[in-house]
Coordinates of C-alpha atoms in Angstrom, one line a residue:
Chain Y
M1128 CA 0.0 0.0 0.0
R1129 CA 1.1 3.5 -0.8
S1130 CA 2.1 6.0 1.9
A1131 CA 0.7 9.4 2.4
I1132 CA 1.2 12.5 4.7
R1133 CA -1.1 13.7 7.4
N1134 CA 0.0 16.9 9.2
T1135 CA 3.7 16.3 8.2
E1136 CA 3.6 12.6 9.4
I1137 CA 3.9 9.6 7.2
I1138 CA 0.8 7.4 7.2
R1139 CA -0.7 4.6 5.1
E1140 CA -2.8 5.9 2.2
D1141 CA -6.0 4.3 3.7
E1142 CA -5.5 6.4 6.8
A1143 CA -5.8 9.6 4.7
V1144 CA -9.4 10.2 5.7
L1145 CA -11.7 13.1 6.6
P1146 CA -14.2 13.0 9.4
V1147 CA -17.7 13.3 8.2
V1148 CA -18.7 15.2 11.3
S1149 CA -16.2 18.0 10.7
R1150 CA -18.0 21.3 9.8
E1151 CA -15.2 22.3 7.4
V1152 CA -15.4 18.9 5.6
Q1153 CA -19.2 19.4 5.4
Y1154 CA -18.8 22.9 3.9
S1155 CA -15.9 21.9 1.6
F1156 CA -13.8 24.6 3.3
S1157 CA -10.5 23.3 1.7
V1158 CA -7.9 24.0 -0.9
Y1159 CA -5.6 21.8 -3.0
E1160 CA -2.8 21.6 -5.5
A1161 CA -2.0 18.8 -8.0
L1162 CA 1.7 18.5 -8.9
R1163 CA 3.8 16.4 -11.2
I1164 CA 6.7 14.4 -9.8
I1165 CA 9.1 13.5 -12.6
N1166 CA 12.1 11.2 -11.8
G1167 CA 11.7 12.0 -8.1
H1168 CA 11.7 15.8 -8.7
V1169 CA 8.7 17.9 -7.9
V1170 CA 7.9 20.2 -10.9
H1171 CA 7.4 23.9 -10.2
L1172 CA 6.9 23.3 -6.5
D1173 CA 7.5 27.0 -5.6
D1174 CA 4.7 28.1 -8.0
H1175 CA 2.3 25.5 -6.5
L1176 CA 3.1 26.6 -3.0
R1177 CA 2.6 30.2 -3.9
R1178 CA -0.8 29.5 -5.5
L1179 CA -1.8 27.3 -2.5
A1180 CA -1.0 30.3 -0.2
A1181 CA -3.0 32.6 -2.5
S1182 CA -6.0 30.2 -2.4
C1183 CA -5.9 30.1 1.4
R1184 CA -5.7 33.9 1.5
D1185 CA -8.7 34.3 -0.9
I1186 CA -11.0 32.2 1.3
S1187 CA -9.4 33.2 4.7
L1188 CA -8.3 29.7 5.4
V1189 CA -5.6 29.9 8.2
H1190 CA -3.4 26.9 8.9
G1191 CA -0.1 26.4 10.6
F1192 CA 1.8 24.5 7.9
S1193 CA 4.8 26.4 6.5
D1194 CA 6.1 26.0 2.9
D1195 CA 9.0 24.2 4.5
D1196 CA 6.7 21.8 6.3
I1197 CA 4.9 20.9 3.1
Q1198 CA 8.1 20.7 1.0
S1199 CA 9.9 18.4 3.5
S1200 CA 6.8 16.3 3.9
L1201 CA 6.6 15.8 0.2
E1202 CA 10.3 14.9 0.0
R1203 CA 9.9 12.4 2.8
L1204 CA 7.0 10.8 1.0
I1205 CA 9.0 10.6 -2.2
E1206 CA 11.8 9.0 -0.3
K1207 CA 9.6 6.6 1.7
D1208 CA 7.9 5.1 -1.3
S1209 CA 10.8 5.6 -3.8
I1210 CA 8.5 7.6 -6.0
K1211 CA 9.8 8.2 -9.5
D1212 CA 6.9 9.6 -11.6
A1213 CA 3.6 10.5 -10.1
T1214 CA 0.8 13.1 -9.7
A1215 CA 0.8 14.3 -6.1
R1216 CA -2.0 16.2 -4.4
I1217 CA -1.6 18.6 -1.5
F1218 CA -4.9 19.1 0.3
I1219 CA -5.6 21.4 3.3
V1220 CA -8.9 21.5 5.2
G1221 CA -9.4 24.7 7.3
G1222 CA -11.2 25.3 10.6
P1223 CA -10.1 25.2 14.2
S1224 CA -8.0 22.1 13.6
P1225 CA -6.6 22.3 10.1
L1226 CA -5.6 19.1 8.3
L1227 CA -2.9 18.7 5.7
F1228 CA -2.8 15.7 3.5
I1229 CA -0.4 14.7 0.7
T1230 CA -1.3 11.8 -1.4
Y1231 CA -0.2 10.6 -4.8
A1232 CA -1.3 8.5 -7.8
D1233 CA 0.2 7.2 -11.0
L1234 CA 1.4 10.1 -13.2
L1235 CA -1.6 11.4 -15.1
S1236 CA -0.6 11.5 -18.8
Y1237 CA -2.4 11.4 -22.1
P1238 CA -1.8 9.4 -25.3
D1239 CA 0.3 10.9 -28.1
S1240 CA -2.8 11.0 -30.3
Y1241 CA -4.3 13.6 -28.1
Y1242 CA -1.5 15.9 -29.1
T1243 CA -1.4 15.0 -32.8
D1244 CA -5.2 14.6 -33.4
G1245 CA -6.4 17.1 -30.8
I1246 CA -9.2 16.7 -28.3
D1247 CA -12.9 17.5 -28.4
V1248 CA -14.6 19.9 -26.0
T1249 CA -18.1 21.0 -25.1
L1250 CA -19.4 24.3 -23.8
Y1251 CA -21.1 24.6 -20.4
E1252 CA -22.7 27.8 -19.1
G1253 CA -21.6 28.5 -15.6
E1254 CA -19.5 30.8 -13.5
R1255 CA -17.1 29.8 -10.7
F1256 CA -17.3 31.3 -7.2
M1257 CA -13.9 32.8 -6.5
P1258 CA -12.3 31.8 -9.7
Q1259 CA -8.8 32.4 -8.6
A1260 CA -8.9 30.1 -5.6
K1261 CA -8.3 26.4 -6.1
T1262 CA -10.8 24.9 -3.7
S1263 CA -12.8 21.7 -3.3
N1264 CA -16.0 23.5 -4.4
L1265 CA -15.9 21.6 -7.7
L1266 CA -19.4 20.4 -8.2
M1267 CA -20.0 22.6 -11.3
Q1268 CA -16.7 21.3 -12.8
Y1269 CA -17.7 17.7 -12.0
I1270 CA -21.1 18.0 -13.6
A1271 CA -19.8 19.9 -16.7
L1272 CA -17.1 17.3 -17.2
E1273 CA -19.6 14.4 -16.8
E1274 CA -21.9 16.0 -19.4
A1275 CA -18.9 16.4 -21.7
R1276 CA -17.8 12.8 -21.3
K1277 CA -21.3 11.5 -22.1
K1278 CA -21.0 13.3 -25.4
G1279 CA -17.6 11.7 -26.0
A1280 CA -15.7 14.9 -25.3
F1281 CA -12.5 15.2 -23.2
E1282 CA -13.1 18.6 -21.5
A1283 CA -15.9 21.1 -20.9
L1284 CA -15.2 24.8 -21.3
L1285 CA -17.0 27.2 -19.0
V1286 CA -18.9 30.1 -20.6
N1287 CA -19.9 33.1 -18.4
R1288 CA -23.1 35.2 -18.7
K1289 CA -21.4 37.5 -21.3
G1290 CA -20.8 34.5 -23.5
E1291 CA -17.1 34.5 -22.9
V1292 CA -15.1 31.3 -22.8
L1293 CA -13.0 31.6 -19.6
E1294 CA -11.4 28.2 -18.9
G1295 CA -12.0 24.5 -18.8
T1296 CA -13.1 22.4 -15.8
R1297 CA -9.5 21.5 -15.2
S1298 CA -7.6 23.5 -17.7
N1299 CA -6.9 27.1 -19.0
F1300 CA -8.1 28.1 -22.5
Y1301 CA -6.5 30.0 -25.4
A1302 CA -7.3 31.0 -28.9
L1303 CA -4.8 31.9 -31.6
S1304 CA -5.4 34.4 -34.4
G1305 CA -2.5 35.4 -36.6
S1306 CA 0.3 36.5 -34.2
K1307 CA -2.1 37.1 -31.3
L1308 CA -3.0 34.8 -28.4
Y1309 CA -6.3 35.5 -26.7
T1310 CA -7.1 34.3 -23.1
A1311 CA -9.1 35.5 -20.1
G1312 CA -7.5 38.0 -17.7
D1313 CA -5.8 36.6 -14.5
E1314 CA -8.6 38.0 -12.3
S1315 CA -11.4 35.8 -13.9
V1316 CA -9.7 32.4 -14.1
L1317 CA -7.6 30.1 -12.0
S1318 CA -4.0 31.2 -12.3
G1319 CA -2.7 28.0 -13.7
V1320 CA 0.9 27.1 -12.9
T1321 CA 1.2 25.8 -16.5
R1322 CA -0.5 28.9 -17.8
I1323 CA 2.5 30.9 -16.7
S1324 CA 4.8 28.7 -18.8
V1325 CA 2.3 28.8 -21.8
L1326 CA 2.3 32.6 -21.8
K1327 CA 6.0 32.7 -21.5
A1328 CA 6.4 30.3 -24.4
A1329 CA 4.0 32.3 -26.5
E1330 CA 5.9 35.5 -25.9
E1331 CA 9.2 33.7 -26.8
L1332 CA 7.6 32.6 -30.0
G1333 CA 6.7 36.2 -30.9
L1334 CA 3.0 36.0 -30.1
E1335 CA 1.2 38.9 -28.6
V1336 CA -0.8 37.9 -25.5
I1337 CA -4.2 39.7 -25.3
Y1338 CA -6.1 39.3 -22.1
T1339 CA -9.6 39.2 -23.7
P1340 CA -11.5 35.9 -23.5
P1341 CA -12.8 34.6 -26.8
L1342 CA -16.6 34.6 -27.3
A1343 CA -18.3 31.2 -27.5
S1344 CA -20.1 32.4 -30.6
S1345 CA -16.9 33.2 -32.5
L1346 CA -14.7 30.2 -31.7
S1347 CA -14.7 28.9 -35.3
S1348 CA -13.3 32.2 -36.5
Y1349 CA -9.9 31.7 -34.7
D1350 CA -6.9 30.0 -36.4
S1351 CA -6.7 27.4 -33.6
L1352 CA -7.7 26.7 -30.0
F1353 CA -5.9 24.9 -27.2
I1354 CA -6.1 24.1 -23.5
S1355 CA -3.4 23.7 -20.9
S1356 CA -2.9 22.1 -17.5
T1357 CA -0.2 20.6 -15.3
S1358 CA -1.0 17.1 -16.7
M1359 CA -1.8 18.2 -20.3
A1360 CA 0.9 20.9 -20.9
A1361 CA -0.9 22.1 -24.1
L1362 CA -3.5 20.2 -26.0
P1363 CA -5.0 21.4 -29.4
V1364 CA -8.8 21.5 -29.6
R1365 CA -10.2 19.6 -32.6
K1366 CA -14.0 20.1 -32.1
V1367 CA -16.2 22.3 -30.0
D1368 CA -19.7 20.8 -29.5
G1369 CA -19.1 18.6 -32.5
I1370 CA -18.0 21.4 -34.8
D1371 CA -14.6 21.2 -36.4
M1372 CA -12.2 24.0 -35.5
D1373 CA -9.4 25.4 -37.6
R1374 CA -6.0 23.6 -37.3
K1375 CA -3.9 26.3 -38.9
Q1376 CA -1.7 26.9 -35.9
W1377 CA -1.4 23.4 -34.4
P1378 CA 2.4 23.5 -35.1
I1379 CA 2.7 26.5 -32.8
I1380 CA 0.7 24.7 -30.1
R1381 CA 3.1 21.8 -30.4
K1382 CA 6.0 24.1 -30.0
I1383 CA 4.4 25.7 -26.9
K1384 CA 3.8 22.2 -25.4
D1385 CA 7.4 21.2 -26.0
M1386 CA 8.7 24.4 -24.4
V1387 CA 6.4 23.9 -21.4
R1388 CA 7.7 20.4 -20.9
A1389 CA 11.3 21.4 -21.4
W1390 CA 11.0 24.0 -18.5
E1391 CA 10.0 21.3 -16.1
Chain C
M1492 CA -18.5 7.3 21.8
R1493 CA -21.5 7.9 19.5
S1494 CA -22.5 5.4 16.8
A1495 CA -23.1 6.3 13.2
I1496 CA -24.2 4.6 10.0
R1497 CA -22.1 3.7 6.9
N1498 CA -23.9 2.1 4.0
T1499 CA -26.7 0.9 6.4
E1500 CA -24.3 -0.7 8.9
I1501 CA -23.8 0.6 12.4
I1502 CA -20.2 1.9 13.0
R1503 CA -18.4 4.0 15.6
E1504 CA -18.6 7.8 14.9
D1505 CA -14.9 7.9 14.4
E1506 CA -15.2 5.4 11.6
A1507 CA -17.4 7.8 9.6
V1508 CA -14.6 9.0 7.4
L1509 CA -14.1 9.9 3.7
P1510 CA -11.1 8.8 1.7
V1511 CA -9.0 11.8 0.6
V1512 CA -8.1 10.0 -2.6
S1513 CA -11.7 9.6 -3.8
R1514 CA -12.4 11.8 -6.8
E1515 CA -16.0 12.4 -5.6
V1516 CA -14.7 13.6 -2.2
Q1517 CA -12.2 15.9 -3.9
Y1518 CA -14.9 17.4 -6.1
S1519 CA -17.5 17.6 -3.3
F1520 CA -19.9 15.5 -5.4
S1521 CA -22.3 14.9 -2.4
V1522 CA -25.7 15.7 -1.0
Y1523 CA -27.0 15.9 2.5
E1524 CA -30.0 16.5 4.8
A1525 CA -30.1 17.8 8.4
L1526 CA -33.0 16.5 10.4
R1527 CA -34.4 17.0 13.9
I1528 CA -35.0 14.0 16.2
I1529 CA -37.4 14.9 18.9
N1530 CA -38.2 12.4 21.7
G1531 CA -36.8 9.6 19.4
H1532 CA -39.1 10.6 16.5
V1533 CA -37.6 11.9 13.2
V1534 CA -39.4 15.1 12.2
H1535 CA -40.7 15.3 8.6
L1536 CA -38.6 12.4 7.5
D1537 CA -40.7 12.0 4.3
D1538 CA -40.1 15.6 3.3
H1539 CA -36.3 15.2 3.9
L1540 CA -36.1 12.0 1.9
R1541 CA -38.0 13.6 -0.9
R1542 CA -35.6 16.6 -1.0
L1543 CA -32.6 14.3 -0.8
A1544 CA -33.9 12.4 -3.8
A1545 CA -34.5 15.7 -5.6
S1546 CA -30.9 16.9 -4.8
C1547 CA -29.5 13.6 -6.2
R1548 CA -31.6 14.0 -9.4
D1549 CA -30.5 17.6 -9.9
I1550 CA -26.8 16.8 -9.9
S1551 CA -27.2 13.3 -11.5
L1552 CA -25.9 11.5 -8.4
V1553 CA -26.9 7.9 -8.6
H1554 CA -26.8 5.6 -5.5
G1555 CA -28.4 2.3 -4.5
F1556 CA -29.8 3.3 -1.1
S1557 CA -33.6 3.2 -1.0
D1558 CA -35.7 5.4 1.2
D1559 CA -36.4 2.3 3.3
D1560 CA -32.7 1.7 3.7
I1561 CA -32.2 5.2 5.0
Q1562 CA -35.2 5.2 7.2
S1563 CA -34.4 1.8 8.8
S1564 CA -30.8 2.8 9.2
L1565 CA -31.8 5.9 11.0
E1566 CA -34.2 4.0 13.2
R1567 CA -31.5 1.5 14.1
L1568 CA -29.1 4.3 15.0
I1569 CA -31.7 5.9 17.2
E1570 CA -32.3 2.6 19.0
K1571 CA -28.6 1.7 19.3
D1572 CA -27.7 4.9 21.1
S1573 CA -31.1 5.5 22.7
I1574 CA -31.3 8.9 21.0
K1575 CA -33.9 11.2 22.4
D1576 CA -33.3 14.7 21.0
A1577 CA -30.7 15.3 18.3
T1578 CA -29.8 16.9 15.0
A1579 CA -29.1 14.1 12.5
R1580 CA -27.3 14.4 9.2
I1581 CA -27.7 12.1 6.2
F1582 CA -24.8 12.4 3.8
I1583 CA -24.3 10.7 0.4
V1584 CA -21.2 10.8 -1.7
G1585 CA -21.7 9.8 -5.3
G1586 CA -19.4 8.1 -7.9
P1587 CA -18.7 4.5 -8.8
S1588 CA -18.9 3.4 -5.1
P1589 CA -21.5 5.7 -3.4
L1590 CA -21.2 6.1 0.4
L1591 CA -24.1 6.7 2.8
F1592 CA -23.4 8.2 6.2
I1593 CA -25.8 9.1 9.0
T1594 CA -24.3 10.9 12.0
Y1595 CA -25.8 13.0 14.7
A1596 CA -25.0 15.7 17.2
D1597 CA -26.7 17.5 20.1
L1598 CA -30.0 19.0 19.1
L1599 CA -29.2 22.4 17.5
S1600 CA -31.4 25.0 19.3
Y1601 CA -31.3 28.7 20.0
P1602 CA -31.9 30.7 23.2
D1603 CA -35.4 32.1 23.8
S1604 CA -33.9 35.6 23.4
Y1605 CA -33.3 35.0 19.7
Y1606 CA -37.1 34.6 19.3
T1607 CA -38.1 37.5 21.6
D1608 CA -35.3 40.0 20.7
G1609 CA -34.6 38.9 17.1
I1610 CA -31.3 38.2 15.4
D1611 CA -29.0 40.4 13.3
V1612 CA -28.1 39.6 9.7
T1613 CA -25.6 40.9 7.1
L1614 CA -25.9 41.0 3.3
Y1615 CA -23.5 39.0 1.1
E1616 CA -23.5 39.3 -2.7
G1617 CA -23.3 35.9 -4.2
E1618 CA -25.4 33.4 -6.2
R1619 CA -25.5 29.6 -5.5
F1620 CA -24.8 27.1 -8.2
M1621 CA -27.9 24.9 -8.5
P1622 CA -29.8 26.6 -5.7
Q1623 CA -32.4 23.8 -5.4
A1624 CA -29.9 21.1 -4.6
K1625 CA -28.6 20.6 -1.1
T1626 CA -25.0 19.7 -1.8
S1627 CA -21.6 20.0 0.0
N1628 CA -20.6 22.9 -2.3
L1629 CA -21.0 25.3 0.6
L1630 CA -17.8 27.4 0.4
M1631 CA -19.8 30.6 -0.3
Q1632 CA -22.1 30.0 2.6
Y1633 CA -19.1 29.3 4.9
I1634 CA -17.4 32.5 3.9
A1635 CA -20.5 34.6 4.0
L1636 CA -21.4 33.3 7.5
E1637 CA -17.8 33.8 8.8
E1638 CA -18.0 37.4 7.6
A1639 CA -21.4 37.8 9.3
R1640 CA -20.0 36.4 12.6
K1641 CA -17.0 38.7 12.5
K1642 CA -19.5 41.6 12.5
G1643 CA -21.5 40.0 15.4
A1644 CA -24.4 38.9 13.2
F1645 CA -26.1 35.5 13.3
E1646 CA -26.7 34.9 9.6
A1647 CA -25.8 36.2 6.2
L1648 CA -28.4 36.8 3.5
L1649 CA -27.4 36.1 -0.1
V1650 CA -28.2 38.9 -2.6
N1651 CA -28.2 38.1 -6.3
R1652 CA -27.0 40.3 -9.2
K1653 CA -30.4 41.9 -9.4
G1654 CA -30.2 43.0 -5.8
E1655 CA -32.8 40.5 -4.7
V1656 CA -32.5 38.9 -1.2
L1657 CA -33.1 35.2 -1.9
E1658 CA -32.2 33.2 1.2
G1659 CA -29.7 32.9 4.1
T1660 CA -26.6 30.7 4.2
R1661 CA -28.6 28.1 6.1
S1662 CA -32.1 29.5 6.1
N1663 CA -35.0 30.8 3.9
F1664 CA -36.0 34.4 4.0
Y1665 CA -39.3 36.3 4.2
A1666 CA -40.6 39.9 4.4
L1667 CA -44.0 40.9 5.7
S1668 CA -46.0 43.9 4.5
G1669 CA -49.5 44.3 5.6
S1670 CA -51.3 41.0 4.8
K1671 CA -48.7 40.0 2.3
L1672 CA -45.7 37.7 2.7
Y1673 CA -42.9 38.1 0.2
T1674 CA -40.3 35.4 -0.5
A1675 CA -38.3 34.1 -3.5
G1676 CA -39.8 31.6 -5.9
D1677 CA -39.1 27.9 -5.4
E1678 CA -36.9 27.7 -8.5
S1679 CA -34.3 30.1 -7.1
V1680 CA -33.8 28.9 -3.5
L1681 CA -33.4 25.7 -1.5
S1682 CA -36.8 24.2 -1.0
G1683 CA -36.6 24.3 2.7
V1684 CA -38.5 21.6 4.6
T1685 CA -39.5 24.2 7.2
R1686 CA -40.3 26.7 4.4
I1687 CA -43.2 24.4 3.5
S1688 CA -44.6 24.6 7.0
V1689 CA -43.9 28.4 7.2
L1690 CA -45.9 29.0 4.0
K1691 CA -48.7 26.8 5.1
A1692 CA -48.9 28.6 8.5
A1693 CA -48.8 32.0 6.7
E1694 CA -51.8 30.9 4.6
E1695 CA -53.7 29.6 7.6
L1696 CA -53.1 33.0 9.2
G1697 CA -54.7 34.7 6.3
L1698 CA -51.5 36.0 4.7
E1699 CA -51.1 36.2 0.9
V1700 CA -47.9 34.6 -0.2
I1701 CA -46.2 36.4 -3.1
Y1702 CA -43.3 34.7 -4.7
T1703 CA -41.2 37.8 -5.4
P1704 CA -38.0 38.3 -3.5
P1705 CA -37.5 41.5 -1.6
L1706 CA -34.9 43.9 -2.8
A1707 CA -31.9 44.5 -0.6
S1708 CA -32.3 48.2 -1.1
S1709 CA -35.9 48.2 0.3
L1710 CA -35.7 45.9 3.3
S1711 CA -36.4 48.7 5.8
S1712 CA -39.7 49.5 4.1
Y1713 CA -41.2 46.2 5.1
D1714 CA -43.3 45.7 8.3
S1715 CA -41.0 42.8 9.5
L1716 CA -38.5 40.3 8.2
F1717 CA -37.7 36.7 9.3
I1718 CA -35.8 33.6 8.5
S1719 CA -36.6 29.9 8.8
S1720 CA -34.8 26.6 9.0
T1721 CA -35.2 23.2 10.5
S1722 CA -33.3 24.2 13.6
M1723 CA -34.7 27.8 13.9
A1724 CA -38.3 27.3 12.9
A1725 CA -38.9 31.1 12.4
L1726 CA -36.6 33.8 13.8
P1727 CA -37.4 37.6 13.5
V1728 CA -34.7 39.8 12.0
R1729 CA -33.8 42.8 14.3
K1730 CA -31.0 44.4 12.2
V1731 CA -29.7 44.2 8.7
D1732 CA -26.1 45.4 8.3
G1733 CA -26.5 47.3 11.6
I1734 CA -29.7 49.0 10.6
D1735 CA -32.8 48.5 12.7
M1736 CA -35.8 46.9 11.0
D1737 CA -39.5 47.4 11.7
R1738 CA -40.9 45.0 14.4
K1739 CA -44.6 45.7 13.6
Q1740 CA -45.4 42.1 12.7
W1741 CA -43.2 40.1 15.1
P1742 CA -46.3 38.7 16.9
I1743 CA -47.3 37.1 13.5
I1744 CA -43.8 35.7 13.2
R1745 CA -44.2 34.2 16.7
K1746 CA -47.4 32.6 15.7
I1747 CA -45.9 31.1 12.5
K1748 CA -43.0 29.7 14.6
D1749 CA -45.4 28.1 17.1
M1750 CA -47.4 26.5 14.3
V1751 CA -44.3 25.2 12.6
R1752 CA -43.2 23.6 15.9
A1753 CA -46.7 22.2 16.6
W1754 CA -46.6 20.4 13.2
E1755 CA -43.5 18.5 14.1

């Protein structure tokens, strides 16, 4: 059985449990981060810890675990189970007795065909509460993704009341048009750790980043669309709600993906 | 130690736990009900079971626990621990292996002064996702209530983008004006089990129920305001954001409260 961390101590994975009677568990008053461990090395740990702290600040979740506590716990877990490649999850529940858990699973990765053939997405009308905080209030994302999967799609993109496509249920979203890359402003979406790399890669490739979210009604007018996340890096979008999108700039998306992975 | 129920089996309360690695736990894909047990009798169990089923339907949560399973589990728990008065909680997590828990705590009740002197509330701008479903996605409610408590208030009322006061974080909301009772329509708020009794009592008292939510900007123009919930029955509102409200119809609110409790 795998090991895990509870409050900086090593435990068995099946001991990583939450009490049903805890008010904070009942109210989903918790934050998390999902990280890649590659060859025993935690990718972009500082960025993840920074975002974790920002999520806590946003929802006023106070806990006593320092960045050093979390980092050393994670390192201890990697050593204990001789972890090479994995997707790890840091999870903190707030309240009078905050709980820290670190668990891990097989490295989440996708077939090469997703990168060469693209993936299909659906649109879902819904707005996140506190979009910049990475919390466990993910019911909308769960439902939107289930609906997408029922239609054979890989991801659902969330559309706000203005008809703007802001982000996916577990990804950030971008549209390319000529030398311009369009994406929602930082204030309205989750500040993805991989998004930072994507935008840096785009600039290095000479693209101008424009913080205006694409409209759902005009997606087929762009040269190409893609999504990003820690697990995906950058994945080109083939179809939106069953409609073929342009593939003109897929080579650029491939370059962005390679740069994102190279910076790990 | 108290007992609890997991999947219709009696367990110790400290065994009522959720695995951190479950995707449904991580996404808060779960529903719940809070019920009163008075003198060993479960109050309005049928209404609660009906709403639980409605919540599951709303979010497409499929589980194999029948109403009979839940009712007989609850009865077994009451017998096992010789429960007289308590607040019980039914909690179901969805996914490939759904989990049912029933736990209980001391009966949640409020001092008489809350009913005679009223309670203070604050306003919080925010809209619930899927307002009719009673799910664990309660982060907004948690944050709104924390802010209210910091200001010395008892409850926060949620105000939508139109400036309408729809409901509290754990209560329904009403405004009285002459012989009229104003409250949000069923489609935009949680269909409170006690709300059903409140509206029935209002009609028996000759009040006309108008399904139009009061505007936040005009609360002081009403004769009286109150909130309701399973634990509160009906509580008069003394102040909103520090401003005194009219108390003209508090005797009516008291009558409604007595009728709601008499129907238990």
